[in-house]
PDB file of N, CA and C in Angstrom:
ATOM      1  N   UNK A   1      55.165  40.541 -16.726  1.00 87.00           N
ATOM      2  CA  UNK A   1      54.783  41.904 -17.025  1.00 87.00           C
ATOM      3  C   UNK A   1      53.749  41.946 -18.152  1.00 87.00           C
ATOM      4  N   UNK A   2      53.986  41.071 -18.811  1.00 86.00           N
ATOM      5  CA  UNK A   2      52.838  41.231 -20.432  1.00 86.00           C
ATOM      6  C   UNK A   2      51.343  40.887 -19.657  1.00 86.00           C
ATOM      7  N   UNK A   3      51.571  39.878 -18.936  1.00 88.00           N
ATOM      8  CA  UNK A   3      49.942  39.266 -18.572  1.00 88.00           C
ATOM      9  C   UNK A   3      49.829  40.218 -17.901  1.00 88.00           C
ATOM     10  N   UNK A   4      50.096  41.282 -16.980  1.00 91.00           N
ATOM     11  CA  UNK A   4      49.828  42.322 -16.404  1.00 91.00           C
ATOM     12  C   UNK A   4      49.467  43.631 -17.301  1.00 91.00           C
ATOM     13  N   UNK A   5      50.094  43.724 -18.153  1.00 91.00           N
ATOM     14  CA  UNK A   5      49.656  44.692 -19.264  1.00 91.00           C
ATOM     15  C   UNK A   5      48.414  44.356 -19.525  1.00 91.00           C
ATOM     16  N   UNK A   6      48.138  42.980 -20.457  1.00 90.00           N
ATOM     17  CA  UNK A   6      47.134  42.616 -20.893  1.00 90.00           C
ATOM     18  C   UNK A   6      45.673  42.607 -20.242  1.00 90.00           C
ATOM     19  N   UNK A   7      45.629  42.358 -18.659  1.00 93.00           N
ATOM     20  CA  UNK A   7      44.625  42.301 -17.678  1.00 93.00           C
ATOM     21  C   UNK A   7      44.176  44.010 -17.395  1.00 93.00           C
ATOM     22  N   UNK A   8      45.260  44.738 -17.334  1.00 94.00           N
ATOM     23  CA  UNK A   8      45.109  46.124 -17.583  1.00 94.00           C
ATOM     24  C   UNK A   8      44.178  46.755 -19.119  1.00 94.00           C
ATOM     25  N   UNK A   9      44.877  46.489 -19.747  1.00 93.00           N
ATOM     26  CA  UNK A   9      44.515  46.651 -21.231  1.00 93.00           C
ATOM     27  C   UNK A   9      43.147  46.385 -21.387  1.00 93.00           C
ATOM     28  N   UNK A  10      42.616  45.013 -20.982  1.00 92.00           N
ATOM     29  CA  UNK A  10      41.592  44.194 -20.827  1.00 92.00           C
ATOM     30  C   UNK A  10      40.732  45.044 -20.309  1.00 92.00           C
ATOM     31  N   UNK A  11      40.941  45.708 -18.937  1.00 94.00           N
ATOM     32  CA  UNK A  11      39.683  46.604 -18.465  1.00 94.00           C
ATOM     33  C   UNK A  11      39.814  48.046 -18.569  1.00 94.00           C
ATOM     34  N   UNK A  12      40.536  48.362 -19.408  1.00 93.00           N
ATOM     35  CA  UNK A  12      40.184  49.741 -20.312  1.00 93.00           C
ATOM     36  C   UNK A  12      38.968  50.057 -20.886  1.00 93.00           C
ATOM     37  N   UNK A  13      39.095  48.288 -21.988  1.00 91.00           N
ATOM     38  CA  UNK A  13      37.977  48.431 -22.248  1.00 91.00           C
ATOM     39  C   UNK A  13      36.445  47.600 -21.752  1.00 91.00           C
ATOM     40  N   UNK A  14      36.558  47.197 -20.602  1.00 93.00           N
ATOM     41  CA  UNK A  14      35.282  46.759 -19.966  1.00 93.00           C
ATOM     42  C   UNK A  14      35.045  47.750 -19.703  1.00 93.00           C
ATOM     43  N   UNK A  15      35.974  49.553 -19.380  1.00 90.00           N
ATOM     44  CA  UNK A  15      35.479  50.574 -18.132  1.00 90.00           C
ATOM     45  C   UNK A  15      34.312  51.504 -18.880  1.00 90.00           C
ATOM     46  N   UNK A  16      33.584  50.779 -20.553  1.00 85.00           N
ATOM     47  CA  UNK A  16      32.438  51.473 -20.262  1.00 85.00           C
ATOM     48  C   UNK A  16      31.031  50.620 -20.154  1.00 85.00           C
ATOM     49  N   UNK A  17      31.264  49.585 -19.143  1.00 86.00           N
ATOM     50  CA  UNK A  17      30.344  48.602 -18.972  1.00 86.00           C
ATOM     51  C   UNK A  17      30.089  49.143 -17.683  1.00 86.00           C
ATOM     52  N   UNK A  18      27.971  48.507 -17.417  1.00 91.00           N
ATOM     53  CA  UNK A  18      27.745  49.499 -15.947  1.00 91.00           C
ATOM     54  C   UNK A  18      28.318  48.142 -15.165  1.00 91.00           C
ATOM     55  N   UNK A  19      28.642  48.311 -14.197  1.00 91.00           N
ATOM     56  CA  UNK A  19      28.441  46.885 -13.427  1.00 91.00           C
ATOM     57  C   UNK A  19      27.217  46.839 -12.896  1.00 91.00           C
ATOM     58  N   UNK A  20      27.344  45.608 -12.705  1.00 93.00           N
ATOM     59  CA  UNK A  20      25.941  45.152 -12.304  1.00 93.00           C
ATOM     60  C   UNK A  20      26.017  44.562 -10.841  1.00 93.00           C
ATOM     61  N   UNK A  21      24.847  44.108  -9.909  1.00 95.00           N
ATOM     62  CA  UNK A  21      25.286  43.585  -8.110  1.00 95.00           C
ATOM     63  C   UNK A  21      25.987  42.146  -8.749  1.00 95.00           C
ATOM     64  N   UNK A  22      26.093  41.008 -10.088  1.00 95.00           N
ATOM     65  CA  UNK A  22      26.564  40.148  -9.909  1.00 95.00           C
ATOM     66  C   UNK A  22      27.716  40.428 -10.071  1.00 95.00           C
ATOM     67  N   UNK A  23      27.924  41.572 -10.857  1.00 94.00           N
ATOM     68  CA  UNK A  23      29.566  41.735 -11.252  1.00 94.00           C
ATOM     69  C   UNK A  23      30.311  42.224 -10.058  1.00 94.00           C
ATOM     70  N   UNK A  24      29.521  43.094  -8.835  1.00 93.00           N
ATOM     71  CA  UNK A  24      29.903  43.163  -7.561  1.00 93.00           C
ATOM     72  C   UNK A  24      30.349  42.011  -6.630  1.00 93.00           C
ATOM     73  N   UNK A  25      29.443  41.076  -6.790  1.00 95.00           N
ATOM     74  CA  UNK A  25      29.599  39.592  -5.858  1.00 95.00           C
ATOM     75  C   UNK A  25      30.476  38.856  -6.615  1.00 95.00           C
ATOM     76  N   UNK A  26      30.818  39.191  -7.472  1.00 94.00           N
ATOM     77  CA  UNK A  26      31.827  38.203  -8.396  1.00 94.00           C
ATOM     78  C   UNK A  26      33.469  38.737  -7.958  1.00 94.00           C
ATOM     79  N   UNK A  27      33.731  40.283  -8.191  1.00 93.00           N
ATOM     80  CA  UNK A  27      34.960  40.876  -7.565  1.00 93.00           C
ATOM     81  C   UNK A  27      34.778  41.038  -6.538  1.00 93.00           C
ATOM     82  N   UNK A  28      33.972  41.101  -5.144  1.00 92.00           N
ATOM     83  CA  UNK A  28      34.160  40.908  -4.370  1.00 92.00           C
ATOM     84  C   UNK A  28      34.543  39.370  -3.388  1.00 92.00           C
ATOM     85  N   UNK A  29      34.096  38.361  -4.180  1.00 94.00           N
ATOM     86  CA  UNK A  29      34.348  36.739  -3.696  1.00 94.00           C
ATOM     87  C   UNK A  29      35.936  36.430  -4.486  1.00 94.00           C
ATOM     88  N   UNK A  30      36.083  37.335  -5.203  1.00 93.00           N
ATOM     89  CA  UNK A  30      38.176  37.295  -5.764  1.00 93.00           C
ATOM     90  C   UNK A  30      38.851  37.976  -5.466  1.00 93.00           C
ATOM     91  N   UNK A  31      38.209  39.129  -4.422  1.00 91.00           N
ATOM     92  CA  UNK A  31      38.985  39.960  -3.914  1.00 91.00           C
ATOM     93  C   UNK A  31      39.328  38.962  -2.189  1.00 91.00           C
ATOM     94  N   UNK A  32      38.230  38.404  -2.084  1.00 90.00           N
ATOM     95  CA  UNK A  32      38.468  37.583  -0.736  1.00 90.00           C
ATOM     96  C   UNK A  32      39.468  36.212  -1.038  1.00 90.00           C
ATOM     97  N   UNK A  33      38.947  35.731  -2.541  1.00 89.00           N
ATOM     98  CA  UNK A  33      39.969  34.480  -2.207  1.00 89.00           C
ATOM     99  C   UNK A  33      41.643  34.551  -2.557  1.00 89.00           C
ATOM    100  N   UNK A  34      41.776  35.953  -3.390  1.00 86.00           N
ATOM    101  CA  UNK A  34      42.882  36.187  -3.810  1.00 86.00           C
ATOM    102  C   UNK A  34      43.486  37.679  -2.182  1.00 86.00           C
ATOM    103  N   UNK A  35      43.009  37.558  -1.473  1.00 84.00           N
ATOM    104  CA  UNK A  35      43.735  38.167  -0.167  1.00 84.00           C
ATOM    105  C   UNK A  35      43.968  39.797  -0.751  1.00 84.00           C
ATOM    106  N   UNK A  36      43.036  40.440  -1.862  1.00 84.00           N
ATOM    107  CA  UNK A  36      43.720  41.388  -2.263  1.00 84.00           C
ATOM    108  C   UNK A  36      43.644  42.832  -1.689  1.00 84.00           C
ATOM    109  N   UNK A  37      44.269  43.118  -0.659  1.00 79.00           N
ATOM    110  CA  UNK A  37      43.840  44.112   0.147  1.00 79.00           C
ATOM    111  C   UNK A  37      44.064  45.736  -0.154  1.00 79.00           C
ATOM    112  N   UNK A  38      44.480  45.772  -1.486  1.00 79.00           N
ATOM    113  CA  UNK A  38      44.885  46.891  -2.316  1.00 79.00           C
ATOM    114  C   UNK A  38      43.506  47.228  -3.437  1.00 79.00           C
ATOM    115  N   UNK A  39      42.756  47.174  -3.323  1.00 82.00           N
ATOM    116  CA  UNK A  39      41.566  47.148  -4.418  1.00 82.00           C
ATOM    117  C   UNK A  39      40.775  48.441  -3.511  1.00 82.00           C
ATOM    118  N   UNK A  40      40.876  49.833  -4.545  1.00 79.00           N
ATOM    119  CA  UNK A  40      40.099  50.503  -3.175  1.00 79.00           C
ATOM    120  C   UNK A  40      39.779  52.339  -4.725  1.00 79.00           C
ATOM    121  N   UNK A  41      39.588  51.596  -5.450  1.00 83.00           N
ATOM    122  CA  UNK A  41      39.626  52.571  -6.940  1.00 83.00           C
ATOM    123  C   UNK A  41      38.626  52.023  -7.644  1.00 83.00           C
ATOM    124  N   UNK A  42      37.623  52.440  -8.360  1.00 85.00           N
ATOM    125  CA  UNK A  42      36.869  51.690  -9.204  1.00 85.00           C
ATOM    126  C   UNK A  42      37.928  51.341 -10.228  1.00 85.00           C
ATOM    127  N   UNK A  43      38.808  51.905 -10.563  1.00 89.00           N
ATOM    128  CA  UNK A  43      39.475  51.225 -11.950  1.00 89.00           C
ATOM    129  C   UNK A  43      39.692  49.817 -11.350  1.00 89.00           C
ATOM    130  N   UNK A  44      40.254  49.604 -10.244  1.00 93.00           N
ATOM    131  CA  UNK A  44      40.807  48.361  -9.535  1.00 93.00           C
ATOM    132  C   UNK A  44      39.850  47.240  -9.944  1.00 93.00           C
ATOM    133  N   UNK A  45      38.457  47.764  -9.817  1.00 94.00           N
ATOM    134  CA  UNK A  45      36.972  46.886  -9.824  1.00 94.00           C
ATOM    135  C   UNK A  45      37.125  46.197 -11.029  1.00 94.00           C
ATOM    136  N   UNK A  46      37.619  46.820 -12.232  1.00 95.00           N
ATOM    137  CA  UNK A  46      37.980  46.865 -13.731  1.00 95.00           C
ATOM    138  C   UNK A  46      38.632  45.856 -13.928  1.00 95.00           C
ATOM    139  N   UNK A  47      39.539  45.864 -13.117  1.00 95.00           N
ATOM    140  CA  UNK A  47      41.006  44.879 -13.307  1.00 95.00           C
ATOM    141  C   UNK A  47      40.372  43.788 -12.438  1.00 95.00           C
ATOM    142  N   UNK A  48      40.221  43.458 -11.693  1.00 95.00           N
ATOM    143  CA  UNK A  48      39.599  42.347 -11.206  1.00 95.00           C
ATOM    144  C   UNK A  48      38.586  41.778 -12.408  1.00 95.00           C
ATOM    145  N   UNK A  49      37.701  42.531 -12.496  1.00 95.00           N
ATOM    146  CA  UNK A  49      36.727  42.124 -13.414  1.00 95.00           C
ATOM    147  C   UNK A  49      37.384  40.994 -14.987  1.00 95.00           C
ATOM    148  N   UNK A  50      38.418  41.741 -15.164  1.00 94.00           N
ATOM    149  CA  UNK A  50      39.267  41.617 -16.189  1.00 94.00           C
ATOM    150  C   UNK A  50      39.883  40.521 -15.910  1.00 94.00           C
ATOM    151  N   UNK A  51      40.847  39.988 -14.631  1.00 94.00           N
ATOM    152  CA  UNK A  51      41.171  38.955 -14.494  1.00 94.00           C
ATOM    153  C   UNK A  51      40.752  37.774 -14.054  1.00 94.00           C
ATOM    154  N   UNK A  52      39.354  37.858 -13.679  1.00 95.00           N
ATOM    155  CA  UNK A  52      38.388  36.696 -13.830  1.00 95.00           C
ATOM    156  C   UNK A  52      37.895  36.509 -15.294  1.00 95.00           C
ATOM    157  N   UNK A  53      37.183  37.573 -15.825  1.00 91.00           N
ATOM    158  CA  UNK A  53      37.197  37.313 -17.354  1.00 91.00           C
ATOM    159  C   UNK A  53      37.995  36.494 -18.179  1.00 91.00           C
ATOM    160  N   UNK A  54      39.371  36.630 -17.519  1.00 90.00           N
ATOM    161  CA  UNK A  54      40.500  35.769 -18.583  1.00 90.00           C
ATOM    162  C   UNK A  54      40.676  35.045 -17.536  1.00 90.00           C
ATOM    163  N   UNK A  55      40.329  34.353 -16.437  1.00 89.00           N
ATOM    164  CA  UNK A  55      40.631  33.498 -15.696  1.00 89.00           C
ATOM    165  C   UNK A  55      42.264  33.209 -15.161  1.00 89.00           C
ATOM    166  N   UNK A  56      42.425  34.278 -14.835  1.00 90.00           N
ATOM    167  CA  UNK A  56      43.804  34.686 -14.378  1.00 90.00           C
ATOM    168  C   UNK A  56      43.751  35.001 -13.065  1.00 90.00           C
ATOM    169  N   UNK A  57      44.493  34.709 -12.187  1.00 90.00           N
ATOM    170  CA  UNK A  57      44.771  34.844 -10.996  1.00 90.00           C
ATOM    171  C   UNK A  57      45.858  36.152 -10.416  1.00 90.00           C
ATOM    172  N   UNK A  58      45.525  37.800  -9.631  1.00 90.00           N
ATOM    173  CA  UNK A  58      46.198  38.276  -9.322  1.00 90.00           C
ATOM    174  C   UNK A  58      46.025  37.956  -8.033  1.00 90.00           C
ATOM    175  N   UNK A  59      47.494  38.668  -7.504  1.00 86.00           N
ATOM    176  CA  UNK A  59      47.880  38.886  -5.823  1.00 86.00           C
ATOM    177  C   UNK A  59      47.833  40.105  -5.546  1.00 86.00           C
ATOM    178  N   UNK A  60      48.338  41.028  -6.773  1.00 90.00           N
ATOM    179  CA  UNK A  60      48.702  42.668  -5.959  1.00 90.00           C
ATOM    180  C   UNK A  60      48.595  43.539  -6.817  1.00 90.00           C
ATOM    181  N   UNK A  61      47.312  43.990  -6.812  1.00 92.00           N
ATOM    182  CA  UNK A  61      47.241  45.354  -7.598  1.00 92.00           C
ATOM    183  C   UNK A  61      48.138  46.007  -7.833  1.00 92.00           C
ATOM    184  N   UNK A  62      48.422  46.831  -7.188  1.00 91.00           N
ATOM    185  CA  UNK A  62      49.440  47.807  -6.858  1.00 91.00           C
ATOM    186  C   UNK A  62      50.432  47.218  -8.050  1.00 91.00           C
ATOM    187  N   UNK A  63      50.780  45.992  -8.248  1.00 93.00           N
ATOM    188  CA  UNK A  63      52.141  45.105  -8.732  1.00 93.00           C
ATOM    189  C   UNK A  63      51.497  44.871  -9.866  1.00 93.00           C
ATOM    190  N   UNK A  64      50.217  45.200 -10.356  1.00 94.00           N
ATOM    191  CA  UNK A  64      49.500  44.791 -11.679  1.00 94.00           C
ATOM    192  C   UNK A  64      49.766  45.597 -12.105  1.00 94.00           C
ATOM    193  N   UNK A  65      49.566  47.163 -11.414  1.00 94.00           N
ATOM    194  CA  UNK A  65      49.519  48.188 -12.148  1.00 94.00           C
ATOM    195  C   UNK A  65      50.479  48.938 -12.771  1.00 94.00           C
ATOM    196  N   UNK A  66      51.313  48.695 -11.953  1.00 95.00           N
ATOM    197  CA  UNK A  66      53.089  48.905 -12.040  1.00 95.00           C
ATOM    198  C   UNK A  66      53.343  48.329 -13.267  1.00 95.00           C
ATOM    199  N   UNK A  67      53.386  47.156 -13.427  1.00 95.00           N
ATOM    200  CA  UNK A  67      54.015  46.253 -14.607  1.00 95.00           C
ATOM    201  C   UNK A  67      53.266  47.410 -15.960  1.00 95.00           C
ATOM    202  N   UNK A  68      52.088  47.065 -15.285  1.00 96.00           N
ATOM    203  CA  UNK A  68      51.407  47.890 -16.956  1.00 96.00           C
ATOM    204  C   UNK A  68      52.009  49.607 -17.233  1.00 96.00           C
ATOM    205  N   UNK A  69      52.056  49.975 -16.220  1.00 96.00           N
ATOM    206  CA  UNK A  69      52.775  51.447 -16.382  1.00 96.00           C
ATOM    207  C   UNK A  69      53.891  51.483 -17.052  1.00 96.00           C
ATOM    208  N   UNK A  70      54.855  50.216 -16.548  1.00 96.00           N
ATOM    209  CA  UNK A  70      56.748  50.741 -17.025  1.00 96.00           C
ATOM    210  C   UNK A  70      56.068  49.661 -18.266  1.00 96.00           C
ATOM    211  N   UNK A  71      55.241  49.048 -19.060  1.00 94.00           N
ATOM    212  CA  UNK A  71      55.384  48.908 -20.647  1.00 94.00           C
ATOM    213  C   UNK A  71      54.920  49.736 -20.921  1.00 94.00           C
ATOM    214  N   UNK A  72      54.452  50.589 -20.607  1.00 94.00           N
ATOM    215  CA  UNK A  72      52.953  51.587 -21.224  1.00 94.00           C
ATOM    216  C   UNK A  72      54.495  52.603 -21.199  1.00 94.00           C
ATOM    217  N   UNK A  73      55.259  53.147 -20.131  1.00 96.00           N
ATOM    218  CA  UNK A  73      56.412  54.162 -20.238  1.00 96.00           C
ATOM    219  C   UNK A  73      57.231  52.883 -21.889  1.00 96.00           C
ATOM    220  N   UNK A  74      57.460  51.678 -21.307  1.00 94.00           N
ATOM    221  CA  UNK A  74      58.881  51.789 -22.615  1.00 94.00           C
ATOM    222  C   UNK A  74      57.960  51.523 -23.781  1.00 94.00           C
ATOM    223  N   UNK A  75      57.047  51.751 -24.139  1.00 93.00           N
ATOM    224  CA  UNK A  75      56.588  51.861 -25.661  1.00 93.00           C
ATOM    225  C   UNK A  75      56.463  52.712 -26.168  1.00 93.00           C
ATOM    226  N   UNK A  76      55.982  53.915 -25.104  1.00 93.00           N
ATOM    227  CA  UNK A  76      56.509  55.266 -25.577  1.00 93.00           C
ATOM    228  C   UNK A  76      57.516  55.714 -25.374  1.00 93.00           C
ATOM    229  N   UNK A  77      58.687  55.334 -24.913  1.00 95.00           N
ATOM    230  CA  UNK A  77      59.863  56.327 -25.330  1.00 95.00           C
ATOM    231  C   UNK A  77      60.436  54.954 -26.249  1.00 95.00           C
ATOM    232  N   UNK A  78      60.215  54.070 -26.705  1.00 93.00           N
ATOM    233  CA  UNK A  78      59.960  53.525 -27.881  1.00 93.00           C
ATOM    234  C   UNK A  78      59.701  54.418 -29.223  1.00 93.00           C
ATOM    235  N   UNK A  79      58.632  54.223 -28.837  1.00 93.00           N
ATOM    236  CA  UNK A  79      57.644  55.041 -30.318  1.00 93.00           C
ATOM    237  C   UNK A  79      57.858  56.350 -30.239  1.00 93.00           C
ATOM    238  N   UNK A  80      58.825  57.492 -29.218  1.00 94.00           N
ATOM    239  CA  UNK A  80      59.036  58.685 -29.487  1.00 94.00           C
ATOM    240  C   UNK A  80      60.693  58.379 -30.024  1.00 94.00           C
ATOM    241  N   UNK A  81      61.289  57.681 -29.596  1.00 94.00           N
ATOM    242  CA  UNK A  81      62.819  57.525 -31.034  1.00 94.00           C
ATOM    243  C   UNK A  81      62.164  56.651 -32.014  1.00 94.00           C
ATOM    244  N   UNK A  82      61.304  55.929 -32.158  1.00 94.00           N
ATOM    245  CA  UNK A  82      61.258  55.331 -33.369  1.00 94.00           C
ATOM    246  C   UNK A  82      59.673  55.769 -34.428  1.00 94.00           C
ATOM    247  N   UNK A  83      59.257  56.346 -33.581  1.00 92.00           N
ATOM    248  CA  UNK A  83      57.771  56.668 -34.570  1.00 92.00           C
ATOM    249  C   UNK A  83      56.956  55.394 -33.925  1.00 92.00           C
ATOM    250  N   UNK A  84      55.878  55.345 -34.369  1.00 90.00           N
ATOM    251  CA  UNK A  84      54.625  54.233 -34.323  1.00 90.00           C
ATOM    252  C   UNK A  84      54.789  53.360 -34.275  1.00 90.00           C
ATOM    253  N   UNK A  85      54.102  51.912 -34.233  1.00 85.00           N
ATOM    254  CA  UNK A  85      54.788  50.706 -33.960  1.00 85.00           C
ATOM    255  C   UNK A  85      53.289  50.255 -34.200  1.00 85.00           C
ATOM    256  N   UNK A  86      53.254  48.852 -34.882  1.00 83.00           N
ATOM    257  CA  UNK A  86      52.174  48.116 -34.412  1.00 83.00           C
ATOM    258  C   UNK A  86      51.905  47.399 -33.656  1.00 83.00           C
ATOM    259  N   UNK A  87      50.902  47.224 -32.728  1.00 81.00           N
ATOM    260  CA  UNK A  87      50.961  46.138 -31.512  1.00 81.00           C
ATOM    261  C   UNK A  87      50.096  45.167 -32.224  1.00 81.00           C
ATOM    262  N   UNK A  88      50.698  44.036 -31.406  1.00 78.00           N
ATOM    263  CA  UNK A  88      49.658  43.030 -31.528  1.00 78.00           C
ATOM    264  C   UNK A  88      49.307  42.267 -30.552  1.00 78.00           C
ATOM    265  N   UNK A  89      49.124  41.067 -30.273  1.00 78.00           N
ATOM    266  CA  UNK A  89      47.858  40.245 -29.302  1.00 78.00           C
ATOM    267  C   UNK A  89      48.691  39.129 -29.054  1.00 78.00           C
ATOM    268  N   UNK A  90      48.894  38.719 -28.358  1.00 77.00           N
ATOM    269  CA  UNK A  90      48.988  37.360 -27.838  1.00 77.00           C
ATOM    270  C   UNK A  90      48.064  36.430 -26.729  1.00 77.00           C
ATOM    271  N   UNK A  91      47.156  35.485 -27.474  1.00 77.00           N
ATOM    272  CA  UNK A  91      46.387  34.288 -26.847  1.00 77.00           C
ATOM    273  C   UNK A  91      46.885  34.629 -25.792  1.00 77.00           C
ATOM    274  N   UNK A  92      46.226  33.909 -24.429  1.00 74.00           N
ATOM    275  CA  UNK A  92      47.296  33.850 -23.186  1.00 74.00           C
ATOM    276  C   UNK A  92      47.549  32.502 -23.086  1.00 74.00           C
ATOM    277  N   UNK A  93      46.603  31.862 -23.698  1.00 78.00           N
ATOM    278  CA  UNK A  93      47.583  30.204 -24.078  1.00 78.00           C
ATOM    279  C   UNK A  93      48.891  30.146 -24.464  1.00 78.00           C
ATOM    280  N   UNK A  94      49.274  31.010 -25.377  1.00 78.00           N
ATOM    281  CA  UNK A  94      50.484  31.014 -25.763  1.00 78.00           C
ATOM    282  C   UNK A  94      51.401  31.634 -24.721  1.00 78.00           C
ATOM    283  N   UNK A  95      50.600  32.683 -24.699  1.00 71.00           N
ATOM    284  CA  UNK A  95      52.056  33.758 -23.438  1.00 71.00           C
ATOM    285  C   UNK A  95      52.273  32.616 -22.245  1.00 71.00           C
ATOM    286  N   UNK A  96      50.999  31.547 -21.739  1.00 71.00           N
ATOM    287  CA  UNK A  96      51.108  30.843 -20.800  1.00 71.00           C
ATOM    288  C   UNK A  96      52.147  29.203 -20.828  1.00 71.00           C
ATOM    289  N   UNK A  97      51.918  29.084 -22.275  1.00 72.00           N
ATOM    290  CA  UNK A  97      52.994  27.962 -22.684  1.00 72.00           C
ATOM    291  C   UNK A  97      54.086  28.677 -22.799  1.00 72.00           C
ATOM    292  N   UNK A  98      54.727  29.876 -23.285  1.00 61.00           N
ATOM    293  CA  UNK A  98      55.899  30.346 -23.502  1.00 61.00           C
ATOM    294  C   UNK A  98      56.634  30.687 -21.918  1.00 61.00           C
ATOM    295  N   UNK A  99      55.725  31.270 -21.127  1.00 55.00           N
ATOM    296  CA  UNK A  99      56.214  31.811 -19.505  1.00 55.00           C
ATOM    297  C   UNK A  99      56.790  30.161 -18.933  1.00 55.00           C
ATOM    298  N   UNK A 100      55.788  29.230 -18.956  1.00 55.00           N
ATOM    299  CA  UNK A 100      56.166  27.612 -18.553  1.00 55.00           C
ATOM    300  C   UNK A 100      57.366  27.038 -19.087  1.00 55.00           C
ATOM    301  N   UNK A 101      57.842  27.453 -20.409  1.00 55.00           N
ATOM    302  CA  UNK A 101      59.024  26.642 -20.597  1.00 55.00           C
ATOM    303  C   UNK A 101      60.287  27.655 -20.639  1.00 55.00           C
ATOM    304  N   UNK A 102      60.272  28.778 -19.534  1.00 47.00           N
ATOM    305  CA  UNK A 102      60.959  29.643 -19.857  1.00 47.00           C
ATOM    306  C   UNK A 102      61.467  29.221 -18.030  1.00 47.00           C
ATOM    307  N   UNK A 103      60.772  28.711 -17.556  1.00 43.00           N
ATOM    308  CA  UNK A 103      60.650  28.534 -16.134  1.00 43.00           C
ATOM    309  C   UNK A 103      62.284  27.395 -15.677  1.00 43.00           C
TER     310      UNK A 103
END
């Protein structure tokens, strides 16, 4: 769920970049090798964009977006019983060594 947040998160802020035709041929050749037949939103374009950027591999939108929604819901009813919170960052080296020995 976090690397799904994060790939989300990630193209929030690419979404005020123009794309360009390579950034087209680029999500479109990962939309073919990753089978992703749910990509049909420019935000979607975003998130792709985003998970080649971090060299991350999705399968299912739909299942990207989800994950990022129910943290995006429990941080706010988080932060509405508890007030504010600071976030912070995690490498995905790390989130990726921590997910591996959790396996």
């Amino acid at each position: 769920m976090l690397i799904s947040f994060g790939i989300v998160e990630y193209a929030e802020k690419l979404k005020g970049w123009e794309l360009t035709d390579n950034d087209f041929e680029k999500i479109e050749q990962y939309i073919n090798e990753q089978t992703l037949n749910d990509a049909d939103e420019e935000e979607d374009y975003f998130i792709i964009l985003s998970a080649i950027s971090l060299n991350i591999s999705i399968y299912n939108l739909s299942h990207t977006k989800k994950n990022h929604a129910d943290i995006e819901r429990h941080i706010g009813e988080f932060e509405r019983e508890h007030g504010a919170d600071a976030k912070i960052k995690i490498h995905k080296g790390i989130l990726f060594e921590f997910e591996r020995r959790q396996i």
